[in-house]
């Protein structure tokens, strides 16, 4: 299942990298939906023994990225300059 690093919320310290053992603390509706998906997949594993592969991706960038994110903001500024 495709999850997201957003499920971890903001780290307590920027000096410490996020790991899989960190608690899930979603802080946006998107993160809550990914955390719920994560819990549902875990439930299928526990109840039915279904093999689940979970991928929590970080820093996905591409067309249509909002200007509220760093790469989107930079791309928007470059497009404006051009």
JSON list of C-alpha atoms in Angstrom, two decimals:
[
{"chain": "A", "resi": 1, "resn": "UNK", "atom": "CA", "xyz": [0.00, 0.00, 0.00]},
{"chain": "A", "resi": 2, "resn": "UNK", "atom": "CA", "xyz": [1.20, 3.50, -0.75]},
{"chain": "A", "resi": 3, "resn": "UNK", "atom": "CA", "xyz": [1.40, 5.51, 2.44]},
{"chain": "A", "resi": 4, "resn": "UNK", "atom": "CA", "xyz": [3.18, 8.78, 3.17]},
{"chain": "A", "resi": 5, "resn": "UNK", "atom": "CA", "xyz": [5.72, 10.22, 5.57]},
{"chain": "A", "resi": 6, "resn": "UNK", "atom": "CA", "xyz": [2.96, 12.72, 6.42]},
{"chain": "A", "resi": 7, "resn": "UNK", "atom": "CA", "xyz": [1.56, 10.14, 8.89]},
{"chain": "A", "resi": 8, "resn": "UNK", "atom": "CA", "xyz": [4.44, 11.02, 11.25]},
{"chain": "A", "resi": 9, "resn": "UNK", "atom": "CA", "xyz": [3.57, 14.72, 11.49]},
{"chain": "A", "resi": 10, "resn": "UNK", "atom": "CA", "xyz": [6.27, 17.19, 12.44]},
{"chain": "A", "resi": 11, "resn": "UNK", "atom": "CA", "xyz": [9.34, 15.70, 14.12]},
{"chain": "A", "resi": 12, "resn": "UNK", "atom": "CA", "xyz": [10.15, 16.70, 17.70]},
{"chain": "A", "resi": 13, "resn": "UNK", "atom": "CA", "xyz": [13.65, 17.65, 16.58]},
{"chain": "A", "resi": 14, "resn": "UNK", "atom": "CA", "xyz": [15.10, 18.39, 13.16]},
{"chain": "A", "resi": 15, "resn": "UNK", "atom": "CA", "xyz": [18.36, 16.85, 14.37]},
{"chain": "A", "resi": 16, "resn": "UNK", "atom": "CA", "xyz": [16.76, 13.41, 14.70]},
{"chain": "A", "resi": 17, "resn": "UNK", "atom": "CA", "xyz": [15.65, 11.66, 11.51]},
{"chain": "A", "resi": 18, "resn": "UNK", "atom": "CA", "xyz": [12.20, 10.04, 11.39]},
{"chain": "A", "resi": 19, "resn": "UNK", "atom": "CA", "xyz": [12.23, 6.24, 11.69]},
{"chain": "A", "resi": 20, "resn": "UNK", "atom": "CA", "xyz": [9.54, 3.56, 11.40]},
{"chain": "A", "resi": 21, "resn": "UNK", "atom": "CA", "xyz": [9.53, 3.25, 15.20]},
{"chain": "A", "resi": 22, "resn": "UNK", "atom": "CA", "xyz": [8.40, 6.88, 15.61]},
{"chain": "A", "resi": 23, "resn": "UNK", "atom": "CA", "xyz": [4.74, 7.33, 16.59]},
{"chain": "A", "resi": 24, "resn": "UNK", "atom": "CA", "xyz": [2.15, 8.12, 13.96]},
{"chain": "A", "resi": 25, "resn": "UNK", "atom": "CA", "xyz": [0.86, 11.66, 14.57]},
{"chain": "A", "resi": 26, "resn": "UNK", "atom": "CA", "xyz": [-1.01, 12.84, 11.45]},
{"chain": "A", "resi": 27, "resn": "UNK", "atom": "CA", "xyz": [-1.59, 16.61, 11.38]},
{"chain": "A", "resi": 28, "resn": "UNK", "atom": "CA", "xyz": [-3.56, 17.09, 8.15]},
{"chain": "A", "resi": 29, "resn": "UNK", "atom": "CA", "xyz": [-6.60, 15.49, 6.57]},
{"chain": "A", "resi": 30, "resn": "UNK", "atom": "CA", "xyz": [-4.33, 13.88, 3.97]},
{"chain": "A", "resi": 31, "resn": "UNK", "atom": "CA", "xyz": [-2.12, 12.41, 6.71]},
{"chain": "A", "resi": 32, "resn": "UNK", "atom": "CA", "xyz": [-5.18, 11.15, 8.62]},
{"chain": "A", "resi": 33, "resn": "UNK", "atom": "CA", "xyz": [-6.44, 9.38, 5.48]},
{"chain": "A", "resi": 34, "resn": "UNK", "atom": "CA", "xyz": [-3.04, 7.73, 4.98]},
{"chain": "A", "resi": 35, "resn": "UNK", "atom": "CA", "xyz": [-2.87, 6.69, 8.67]},
{"chain": "A", "resi": 36, "resn": "UNK", "atom": "CA", "xyz": [-6.38, 5.18, 8.40]},
{"chain": "A", "resi": 37, "resn": "UNK", "atom": "CA", "xyz": [-5.34, 3.29, 5.25]},
{"chain": "A", "resi": 38, "resn": "UNK", "atom": "CA", "xyz": [-2.27, 2.07, 7.12]},
{"chain": "A", "resi": 39, "resn": "UNK", "atom": "CA", "xyz": [-4.39, 0.81, 10.03]},
{"chain": "A", "resi": 40, "resn": "UNK", "atom": "CA", "xyz": [-6.81, -0.93, 7.66]},
{"chain": "A", "resi": 41, "resn": "UNK", "atom": "CA", "xyz": [-3.95, -2.74, 5.93]},
{"chain": "A", "resi": 42, "resn": "UNK", "atom": "CA", "xyz": [-2.56, -3.78, 9.32]},
{"chain": "A", "resi": 43, "resn": "UNK", "atom": "CA", "xyz": [-5.99, -5.12, 10.26]},
{"chain": "A", "resi": 44, "resn": "UNK", "atom": "CA", "xyz": [-6.11, -7.26, 7.09]},
{"chain": "A", "resi": 45, "resn": "UNK", "atom": "CA", "xyz": [-2.70, -8.67, 8.00]},
{"chain": "A", "resi": 46, "resn": "UNK", "atom": "CA", "xyz": [-3.75, -9.48, 11.58]},
{"chain": "A", "resi": 47, "resn": "UNK", "atom": "CA", "xyz": [-7.20, -10.89, 10.75]},
{"chain": "A", "resi": 48, "resn": "UNK", "atom": "CA", "xyz": [-6.54, -12.73, 7.49]},
{"chain": "A", "resi": 49, "resn": "UNK", "atom": "CA", "xyz": [-2.76, -13.18, 7.36]},
{"chain": "A", "resi": 50, "resn": "UNK", "atom": "CA", "xyz": [-2.70, -11.18, 4.13]},
{"chain": "A", "resi": 51, "resn": "UNK", "atom": "CA", "xyz": [0.85, -10.18, 3.22]},
{"chain": "A", "resi": 52, "resn": "UNK", "atom": "CA", "xyz": [1.04, -6.40, 3.18]},
{"chain": "A", "resi": 53, "resn": "UNK", "atom": "CA", "xyz": [3.87, -4.27, 1.84]},
{"chain": "A", "resi": 54, "resn": "UNK", "atom": "CA", "xyz": [3.77, -0.72, 3.13]},
{"chain": "A", "resi": 55, "resn": "UNK", "atom": "CA", "xyz": [5.71, 2.08, 1.48]},
{"chain": "A", "resi": 56, "resn": "UNK", "atom": "CA", "xyz": [5.91, 5.44, 3.20]},
{"chain": "A", "resi": 57, "resn": "UNK", "atom": "CA", "xyz": [7.28, 7.78, 0.58]},
{"chain": "A", "resi": 58, "resn": "UNK", "atom": "CA", "xyz": [9.07, 11.04, 1.20]},
{"chain": "A", "resi": 59, "resn": "UNK", "atom": "CA", "xyz": [9.48, 14.12, -1.02]},
{"chain": "A", "resi": 60, "resn": "UNK", "atom": "CA", "xyz": [7.43, 13.28, -4.10]},
{"chain": "A", "resi": 61, "resn": "UNK", "atom": "CA", "xyz": [7.63, 16.14, -6.59]},
{"chain": "A", "resi": 62, "resn": "UNK", "atom": "CA", "xyz": [6.01, 16.74, -9.94]},
{"chain": "A", "resi": 63, "resn": "UNK", "atom": "CA", "xyz": [3.63, 18.77, -12.10]},
{"chain": "A", "resi": 64, "resn": "UNK", "atom": "CA", "xyz": [0.83, 20.48, -10.23]},
{"chain": "A", "resi": 65, "resn": "UNK", "atom": "CA", "xyz": [2.66, 20.60, -6.91]},
{"chain": "A", "resi": 66, "resn": "UNK", "atom": "CA", "xyz": [1.27, 23.42, -4.79]},
{"chain": "A", "resi": 67, "resn": "UNK", "atom": "CA", "xyz": [3.22, 26.57, -4.07]},
{"chain": "A", "resi": 68, "resn": "UNK", "atom": "CA", "xyz": [2.85, 25.85, -0.35]},
{"chain": "A", "resi": 69, "resn": "UNK", "atom": "CA", "xyz": [5.63, 23.26, -0.79]},
{"chain": "A", "resi": 70, "resn": "UNK", "atom": "CA", "xyz": [9.27, 24.18, -1.43]},
{"chain": "A", "resi": 71, "resn": "UNK", "atom": "CA", "xyz": [9.71, 22.65, -4.90]},
{"chain": "A", "resi": 72, "resn": "UNK", "atom": "CA", "xyz": [6.35, 23.98, -6.09]},
{"chain": "A", "resi": 73, "resn": "UNK", "atom": "CA", "xyz": [7.19, 27.46, -4.82]},
{"chain": "A", "resi": 74, "resn": "UNK", "atom": "CA", "xyz": [10.59, 27.44, -6.54]},
{"chain": "A", "resi": 75, "resn": "UNK", "atom": "CA", "xyz": [9.09, 26.17, -9.83]},
{"chain": "A", "resi": 76, "resn": "UNK", "atom": "CA", "xyz": [6.40, 28.88, -9.69]},
{"chain": "A", "resi": 77, "resn": "UNK", "atom": "CA", "xyz": [9.01, 31.59, -9.14]},
{"chain": "A", "resi": 78, "resn": "UNK", "atom": "CA", "xyz": [11.13, 30.34, -12.03]},
{"chain": "A", "resi": 79, "resn": "UNK", "atom": "CA", "xyz": [8.09, 30.26, -14.33]},
{"chain": "A", "resi": 80, "resn": "UNK", "atom": "CA", "xyz": [7.22, 33.82, -13.30]},
{"chain": "A", "resi": 81, "resn": "UNK", "atom": "CA", "xyz": [10.77, 35.02, -14.04]},
{"chain": "A", "resi": 82, "resn": "UNK", "atom": "CA", "xyz": [10.78, 33.37, -17.46]}
]
